[in-house]
PDB file of C-alpha atoms in Angstrom:
ATOM      1  CA  VAL A   1      24.466  40.058  61.667  1.00  0.00           C
ATOM      2  CA  ALA A   2      27.784  40.949  63.282  1.00  0.00           C
ATOM      3  CA  MET A   3      26.790  44.610  63.528  1.00  0.00           C
ATOM      4  CA  LEU A   4      23.337  43.747  64.893  1.00  0.00           C
ATOM      5  CA  ALA A   5      24.818  41.424  67.488  1.00  0.00           C
ATOM      6  CA  MET A   6      26.895  44.269  68.841  1.00  0.00           C
ATOM      7  CA  SER A   7      23.902  46.643  69.058  1.00  0.00           C
ATOM      8  CA  PRO A   8      22.694  48.189  72.343  1.00  0.00           C
ATOM      9  CA  LEU A   9      20.003  45.493  72.539  1.00  0.00           C
ATOM     10  CA  ALA A  10      22.659  42.812  72.876  1.00  0.00           C
ATOM     11  CA  SER A  11      24.198  44.565  75.867  1.00  0.00           C
ATOM     12  CA  ALA A  12      20.793  44.930  77.501  1.00  0.00           C
ATOM     13  CA  VAL A  13      20.637  41.267  78.509  1.00  0.00           C
ATOM     14  CA  ALA A  14      21.130  41.065  82.281  1.00  0.00           C
ATOM     15  CA  LYS A  15      22.558  44.612  82.457  1.00  0.00           C
ATOM     16  CA  GLU A  16      19.747  47.147  82.197  1.00  0.00           C
ATOM     17  CA  ASP A  17      16.061  47.461  81.440  1.00  0.00           C
ATOM     18  CA  PRO A  18      15.497  46.912  77.707  1.00  0.00           C
ATOM     19  CA  PRO A  19      13.524  49.454  75.689  1.00  0.00           C
ATOM     20  CA  PRO A  20       9.824  48.554  75.166  1.00  0.00           C
ATOM     21  CA  VAL A  21      10.256  49.214  71.437  1.00  0.00           C
ATOM     22  CA  SER A  22      13.440  48.480  69.500  1.00  0.00           C
ATOM     23  CA  PRO A  23      14.940  51.042  67.101  1.00  0.00           C
ATOM     24  CA  ASP A  24      13.460  49.095  64.174  1.00  0.00           C
ATOM     25  CA  GLY A  25       9.929  49.036  65.621  1.00  0.00           C
ATOM     26  CA  LEU A  26       9.783  45.617  67.276  1.00  0.00           C
ATOM     27  CA  GLN A  27       7.853  45.423  70.550  1.00  0.00           C
ATOM     28  CA  LEU A  28       9.233  43.786  73.669  1.00  0.00           C
ATOM     29  CA  LEU A  29       7.402  40.506  74.304  1.00  0.00           C
ATOM     30  CA  LYS A  30       9.546  38.913  77.009  1.00  0.00           C
ATOM     31  CA  SER A  31      12.326  40.138  79.269  1.00  0.00           C
ATOM     32  CA  THR A  32      14.240  38.147  81.881  1.00  0.00           C
ATOM     33  CA  LYS A  33      17.739  38.283  83.295  1.00  0.00           C
ATOM     34  CA  SER A  34      19.061  36.158  80.427  1.00  0.00           C
ATOM     35  CA  ARG A  35      16.456  36.444  77.668  1.00  0.00           C
ATOM     36  CA  LEU A  36      14.904  39.130  75.476  1.00  0.00           C
ATOM     37  CA  VAL A  37      12.246  38.596  72.806  1.00  0.00           C
ATOM     38  CA  TYR A  38      10.991  41.276  70.421  1.00  0.00           C
ATOM     39  CA  VAL A  39       8.216  40.783  67.843  1.00  0.00           C
ATOM     40  CA  LYS A  40       6.868  42.941  65.027  1.00  0.00           C
ATOM     41  CA  PRO A  41       3.342  44.158  65.880  1.00  0.00           C
ATOM     42  CA  GLY A  42       0.773  42.068  64.050  1.00  0.00           C
ATOM     43  CA  ALA A  43       3.323  39.537  62.809  1.00  0.00           C
ATOM     44  CA  ALA A  44       1.874  36.105  62.033  1.00  0.00           C
ATOM     45  CA  PHE A  45       3.902  32.945  61.479  1.00  0.00           C
ATOM     46  CA  THR A  46       1.261  30.478  60.311  1.00  0.00           C
ATOM     47  CA  GLN A  47       2.276  30.775  56.659  1.00  0.00           C
ATOM     48  CA  TYR A  48       5.839  29.608  57.240  1.00  0.00           C
ATOM     49  CA  ASP A  49       6.595  25.898  57.029  1.00  0.00           C
ATOM     50  CA  LYS A  50      10.011  26.177  55.368  1.00  0.00           C
ATOM     51  CA  PHE A  51      13.190  27.742  56.703  1.00  0.00           C
ATOM     52  CA  ALA A  52      16.399  29.159  55.325  1.00  0.00           C
ATOM     53  CA  ILE A  53      19.225  29.130  57.865  1.00  0.00           C
ATOM     54  CA  LEU A  54      21.945  31.667  57.143  1.00  0.00           C
ATOM     55  CA  GLU A  55      25.536  31.064  58.154  1.00  0.00           C
ATOM     56  CA  CYS A  56      25.914  31.575  61.881  1.00  0.00           C
ATOM     57  CA  TYR A  57      28.178  34.433  62.937  1.00  0.00           C
ATOM     58  CA  VAL A  58      30.329  33.509  65.959  1.00  0.00           C
ATOM     59  CA  GLU A  59      32.192  35.897  68.234  1.00  0.00           C
ATOM     60  CA  PHE A  60      34.031  35.057  71.456  1.00  0.00           C
ATOM     61  CA  GLU A  61      33.754  37.108  74.639  1.00  0.00           C
ATOM     62  CA  LYS A  62      35.886  40.238  74.436  1.00  0.00           C
ATOM     63  CA  ASP A  63      39.506  39.489  75.431  1.00  0.00           C
ATOM     64  CA  TRP A  64      38.683  35.803  75.992  1.00  0.00           C
ATOM     65  CA  GLU A  65      41.778  34.587  74.137  1.00  0.00           C
ATOM     66  CA  LYS A  66      44.081  37.027  75.956  1.00  0.00           C
ATOM     67  CA  ASP A  67      42.586  36.269  79.370  1.00  0.00           C
ATOM     68  CA  TYR A  68      42.712  32.516  78.833  1.00  0.00           C
ATOM     69  CA  ASN A  69      46.338  32.597  77.748  1.00  0.00           C
ATOM     70  CA  ALA A  70      47.233  34.785  80.718  1.00  0.00           C
ATOM     71  CA  SER A  71      45.952  32.022  82.997  1.00  0.00           C
ATOM     72  CA  ARG A  72      48.323  29.440  81.511  1.00  0.00           C
ATOM     73  CA  MET A  73      51.741  28.683  82.959  1.00  0.00           C
ATOM     74  CA  GLY A  74      54.369  28.952  80.243  1.00  0.00           C
ATOM     75  CA  LEU A  75      53.583  28.528  76.549  1.00  0.00           C
ATOM     76  CA  GLU A  76      51.978  25.067  76.624  1.00  0.00           C
ATOM     77  CA  GLY A  77      48.241  24.941  76.026  1.00  0.00           C
ATOM     78  CA  ARG A  78      47.922  28.527  74.855  1.00  0.00           C
ATOM     79  CA  VAL A  79      45.141  29.368  72.398  1.00  0.00           C
ATOM     80  CA  THR A  80      46.180  30.783  69.026  1.00  0.00           C
ATOM     81  CA  ASP A  81      44.204  32.869  66.562  1.00  0.00           C
ATOM     82  CA  LYS A  82      44.057  29.747  64.394  1.00  0.00           C
ATOM     83  CA  ASP A  83      42.485  27.804  67.270  1.00  0.00           C
ATOM     84  CA  VAL A  84      39.858  30.513  67.717  1.00  0.00           C
ATOM     85  CA  GLU A  85      38.953  30.498  64.021  1.00  0.00           C
ATOM     86  CA  ARG A  86      38.719  26.707  64.074  1.00  0.00           C
ATOM     87  CA  MET A  87      36.363  26.820  67.046  1.00  0.00           C
ATOM     88  CA  LYS A  88      34.252  29.522  65.405  1.00  0.00           C
ATOM     89  CA  THR A  89      33.872  27.441  62.242  1.00  0.00           C
ATOM     90  CA  ALA A  90      33.053  24.306  64.209  1.00  0.00           C
ATOM     91  CA  LEU A  91      30.452  26.098  66.333  1.00  0.00           C
ATOM     92  CA  ALA A  92      28.770  27.590  63.253  1.00  0.00           C
ATOM     93  CA  GLU A  93      28.597  24.119  61.710  1.00  0.00           C
ATOM     94  CA  GLU A  94      27.107  22.678  64.896  1.00  0.00           C
ATOM     95  CA  PHE A  95      24.459  25.403  64.895  1.00  0.00           C
ATOM     96  CA  LYS A  96      23.364  24.512  61.354  1.00  0.00           C
ATOM     97  CA  LYS A  97      23.380  20.800  62.168  1.00  0.00           C
ATOM     98  CA  GLU A  98      21.349  21.057  65.383  1.00  0.00           C
ATOM     99  CA  PHE A  99      18.743  23.482  64.021  1.00  0.00           C
ATOM    100  CA  THR A 100      18.325  21.454  60.824  1.00  0.00           C
ATOM    101  CA  ARG A 101      17.940  18.266  62.844  1.00  0.00           C
ATOM    102  CA  GLU A 102      15.315  19.791  65.132  1.00  0.00           C
ATOM    103  CA  LEU A 103      13.310  21.702  62.525  1.00  0.00           C
ATOM    104  CA  GLN A 104      13.502  19.270  59.618  1.00  0.00           C
ATOM    105  CA  ASP A 105      14.111  15.826  61.066  1.00  0.00           C
ATOM    106  CA  LYS A 106      11.987  16.208  64.208  1.00  0.00           C
ATOM    107  CA  GLY A 107       9.549  18.945  63.236  1.00  0.00           C
ATOM    108  CA  GLY A 108       8.903  18.005  59.621  1.00  0.00           C
ATOM    109  CA  TYR A 109       9.671  21.518  58.384  1.00  0.00           C
ATOM    110  CA  GLN A 110      11.757  21.891  55.228  1.00  0.00           C
ATOM    111  CA  VAL A 111      15.126  23.617  55.349  1.00  0.00           C
ATOM    112  CA  VAL A 112      15.684  25.314  51.992  1.00  0.00           C
ATOM    113  CA  ASP A 113      18.001  27.862  50.392  1.00  0.00           C
ATOM    114  CA  GLN A 114      15.599  29.874  48.237  1.00  0.00           C
ATOM    115  CA  ALA A 115      13.115  32.628  49.045  1.00  0.00           C
ATOM    116  CA  ALA A 116       9.363  32.008  48.865  1.00  0.00           C
ATOM    117  CA  ALA A 117       6.181  33.205  50.543  1.00  0.00           C
ATOM    118  CA  ASP A 118       6.289  30.286  52.984  1.00  0.00           C
ATOM    119  CA  VAL A 119      10.008  30.558  53.819  1.00  0.00           C
ATOM    120  CA  LEU A 120      11.170  32.130  57.070  1.00  0.00           C
ATOM    121  CA  VAL A 121      14.820  33.194  57.245  1.00  0.00           C
ATOM    122  CA  LEU A 122      16.836  32.538  60.393  1.00  0.00           C
ATOM    123  CA  ARG A 123      19.715  34.992  60.848  1.00  0.00           C
ATOM    124  CA  PRO A 124      21.744  33.647  63.783  1.00  0.00           C
ATOM    125  CA  ALA A 125      24.731  34.817  65.754  1.00  0.00           C
ATOM    126  CA  LEU A 126      26.468  33.270  68.752  1.00  0.00           C
ATOM    127  CA  ILE A 127      28.169  35.965  70.801  1.00  0.00           C
ATOM    128  CA  ASN A 128      29.990  36.236  74.130  1.00  0.00           C
ATOM    129  CA  VAL A 129      31.264  32.688  73.600  1.00  0.00           C
ATOM    130  CA  GLU A 130      33.505  31.339  76.365  1.00  0.00           C
ATOM    131  CA  VAL A 131      35.184  27.921  76.412  1.00  0.00           C
ATOM    132  CA  ASN A 132      36.528  27.012  79.815  1.00  0.00           C
ATOM    133  CA  ALA A 133      39.011  24.372  78.634  1.00  0.00           C
ATOM    134  CA  PRO A 134      39.569  24.484  74.855  1.00  0.00           C
ATOM    135  CA  ASP A 135      41.173  21.422  73.294  1.00  0.00           C
ATOM    136  CA  VAL A 136      44.305  22.727  71.553  1.00  0.00           C
ATOM    137  CA  MET A 137      47.342  21.007  70.082  1.00  0.00           C
ATOM    138  CA  SER A 138      49.723  20.709  72.993  1.00  0.00           C
ATOM    139  CA  ALA A 139      52.450  18.425  74.282  1.00  0.00           C
ATOM    140  CA  ASP A 140      50.941  18.755  77.740  1.00  0.00           C
ATOM    141  CA  ILE A 141      49.513  15.342  78.668  1.00  0.00           C
ATOM    142  CA  GLY A 142      47.717  16.635  81.740  1.00  0.00           C
ATOM    143  CA  ARG A 143      43.937  16.348  81.997  1.00  0.00           C
ATOM    144  CA  THR A 144      41.576  19.236  82.708  1.00  0.00           C
ATOM    145  CA  ILE A 145      38.405  18.416  84.637  1.00  0.00           C
ATOM    146  CA  VAL A 146      35.562  20.924  84.365  1.00  0.00           C
ATOM    147  CA  ARG A 147      31.986  21.125  85.597  1.00  0.00           C
ATOM    148  CA  SER A 148      30.905  23.440  82.794  1.00  0.00           C
ATOM    149  CA  ALA A 149      32.306  23.571  79.275  1.00  0.00           C
ATOM    150  CA  GLY A 150      31.451  27.262  78.945  1.00  0.00           C
ATOM    151  CA  GLN A 151      28.702  29.625  77.877  1.00  0.00           C
ATOM    152  CA  MET A 152      27.379  31.678  74.955  1.00  0.00           C
ATOM    153  CA  THR A 153      24.525  33.952  73.923  1.00  0.00           C
ATOM    154  CA  LEU A 154      22.178  33.309  71.023  1.00  0.00           C
ATOM    155  CA  TYR A 155      21.179  36.330  68.934  1.00  0.00           C
ATOM    156  CA  LEU A 156      18.529  35.197  66.471  1.00  0.00           C
ATOM    157  CA  GLU A 157      16.443  37.188  64.004  1.00  0.00           C
ATOM    158  CA  LEU A 158      13.497  35.899  61.974  1.00  0.00           C
ATOM    159  CA  TRP A 159      12.899  37.531  58.574  1.00  0.00           C
ATOM    160  CA  ASP A 160      10.301  37.149  55.842  1.00  0.00           C
ATOM    161  CA  SER A 161      12.265  35.891  52.850  1.00  0.00           C
ATOM    162  CA  THR A 162      10.300  37.703  50.133  1.00  0.00           C
ATOM    163  CA  THR A 163       9.695  41.118  51.699  1.00  0.00           C
ATOM    164  CA  ASN A 164      13.014  41.204  53.591  1.00  0.00           C
ATOM    165  CA  THR A 165      11.108  42.304  56.699  1.00  0.00           C
ATOM    166  CA  ILE A 166      12.250  41.470  60.205  1.00  0.00           C
ATOM    167  CA  LEU A 167       9.505  39.767  62.223  1.00  0.00           C
ATOM    168  CA  ALA A 168      11.194  38.866  65.497  1.00  0.00           C
ATOM    169  CA  ARG A 169      14.445  39.031  67.406  1.00  0.00           C
ATOM    170  CA  ALA A 170      15.493  36.935  70.385  1.00  0.00           C
ATOM    171  CA  MET A 171      18.530  36.895  72.626  1.00  0.00           C
ATOM    172  CA  ASP A 172      19.241  34.248  75.214  1.00  0.00           C
ATOM    173  CA  ALA A 173      22.341  33.550  77.304  1.00  0.00           C
ATOM    174  CA  LYS A 174      23.027  29.977  78.408  1.00  0.00           C
ATOM    175  CA  ALA A 175      25.829  28.200  80.233  1.00  0.00           C
ATOM    176  CA  ASP A 176      26.596  24.511  80.054  1.00  0.00           C
ATOM    177  CA  GLU A 177      25.197  22.768  83.113  1.00  0.00           C
ATOM    178  CA  GLY A 178      27.063  19.530  82.748  1.00  0.00           C
ATOM    179  CA  PHE A 179      28.930  17.496  85.326  1.00  0.00           C
ATOM    180  CA  ALA A 180      32.570  17.081  86.236  1.00  0.00           C
ATOM    181  CA  GLU A 181      34.372  15.452  83.323  1.00  0.00           C
ATOM    182  CA  GLN A 182      37.575  15.624  81.371  1.00  0.00           C
ATOM    183  CA  ALA A 183      37.504  18.461  78.848  1.00  0.00           C
ATOM    184  CA  ASN A 184      38.421  17.664  75.261  1.00  0.00           C
ATOM    185  CA  ARG A 185      37.158  18.429  71.786  1.00  0.00           C
ATOM    186  CA  ALA A 186      34.452  15.757  71.972  1.00  0.00           C
ATOM    187  CA  THR A 187      33.074  16.854  75.344  1.00  0.00           C
ATOM    188  CA  ASN A 188      33.179  20.530  74.343  1.00  0.00           C
ATOM    189  CA  THR A 189      31.250  19.751  71.167  1.00  0.00           C
ATOM    190  CA  ALA A 190      28.721  17.697  73.112  1.00  0.00           C
ATOM    191  CA  ALA A 191      28.219  20.586  75.552  1.00  0.00           C
ATOM    192  CA  ALA A 192      27.686  23.043  72.705  1.00  0.00           C
ATOM    193  CA  ASP A 193      25.194  20.665  71.103  1.00  0.00           C
ATOM    194  CA  ARG A 194      23.220  20.449  74.350  1.00  0.00           C
ATOM    195  CA  ILE A 195      22.761  24.216  74.405  1.00  0.00           C
ATOM    196  CA  LEU A 196      22.100  24.525  70.667  1.00  0.00           C
ATOM    197  CA  SER A 197      19.595  21.683  70.645  1.00  0.00           C
ATOM    198  CA  GLU A 198      17.693  23.288  73.530  1.00  0.00           C
ATOM    199  CA  TRP A 199      17.398  26.550  71.599  1.00  0.00           C
ATOM    200  CA  ALA A 200      16.373  24.681  68.458  1.00  0.00           C
ATOM    201  CA  ARG A 201      13.768  22.666  70.361  1.00  0.00           C
ATOM    202  CA  GLU A 202      12.259  25.815  71.883  1.00  0.00           C
ATOM    203  CA  LEU A 203      11.950  27.385  68.429  1.00  0.00           C
ATOM    204  CA  ARG A 204      10.404  24.243  66.964  1.00  0.00           C
ATOM    205  CA  GLU A 205       7.900  23.999  69.829  1.00  0.00           C
ATOM    206  CA  ARG A 206       6.804  27.623  69.319  1.00  0.00           C
ATOM    207  CA  LEU A 207       6.342  26.929  65.610  1.00  0.00           C
ATOM    208  CA  ASP A 208       4.402  23.757  66.379  1.00  0.00           C
ATOM    209  CA  GLU A 209       2.067  25.794  68.600  1.00  0.00           C
ATOM    210  CA  VAL A 210       1.484  28.292  65.805  1.00  0.00           C
ATOM    211  CA  HIS A 211       0.689  25.480  63.365  1.00  0.00           C
ATOM    212  CA  GLY A 212      -1.540  23.648  65.845  1.00  0.00           C
ATOM    213  CA  LYS A 213       0.670  20.573  66.053  1.00  0.00           C
ATOM    214  CA  ALA A 214       0.444  18.216  69.003  1.00  0.00           C
ATOM    215  CA  LYS A 215       3.290  18.613  71.479  1.00  0.00           C
ATOM    216  CA  GLN A 216       5.987  15.998  71.001  1.00  0.00           C
TER     217      GLN A 216
END
């Protein structure tokens, strides 16, 4: 997933016209400034009512840690490699939680960990992650007020679990559109959940349409 997330398709979002056909034969279905969707010709999704969610790969924006630390006065409040790894782990866990909640708890689809003819595999990555005011261990008692917690790009692939065939790929960049508030670990997590839950809801609604379910 890490290698795929760094492919030329990932850089196509908002930068240049994407190719009508991907290198692996997927056809461009939707293209906007922030979103790309590719689908395998003839792919059908009606047979899938169970999902396997692979561990989410997380990668921050290039040089984010260095640039953020350069903006700090002195050594207080600087981000360490350990902080970055902690945030990556937390964000991956939030992805699994939000997509499981939307697909299983709200949509009635089963989230499983074994392959079967009715199991669709989600291979996710969150790339170009930026956190505007990360909550790090610091003696600084000052408060940071932000209007947006940050932004990230979803890179999601859908695979048939038995044939190991890719059926679709989507990329979508989103920024938190919150309101002015004090930034801390709780507010940053809440902002991430807002974005993740929106992506999860959009996926669940598309699946509901395929299965002929009434819109919730």
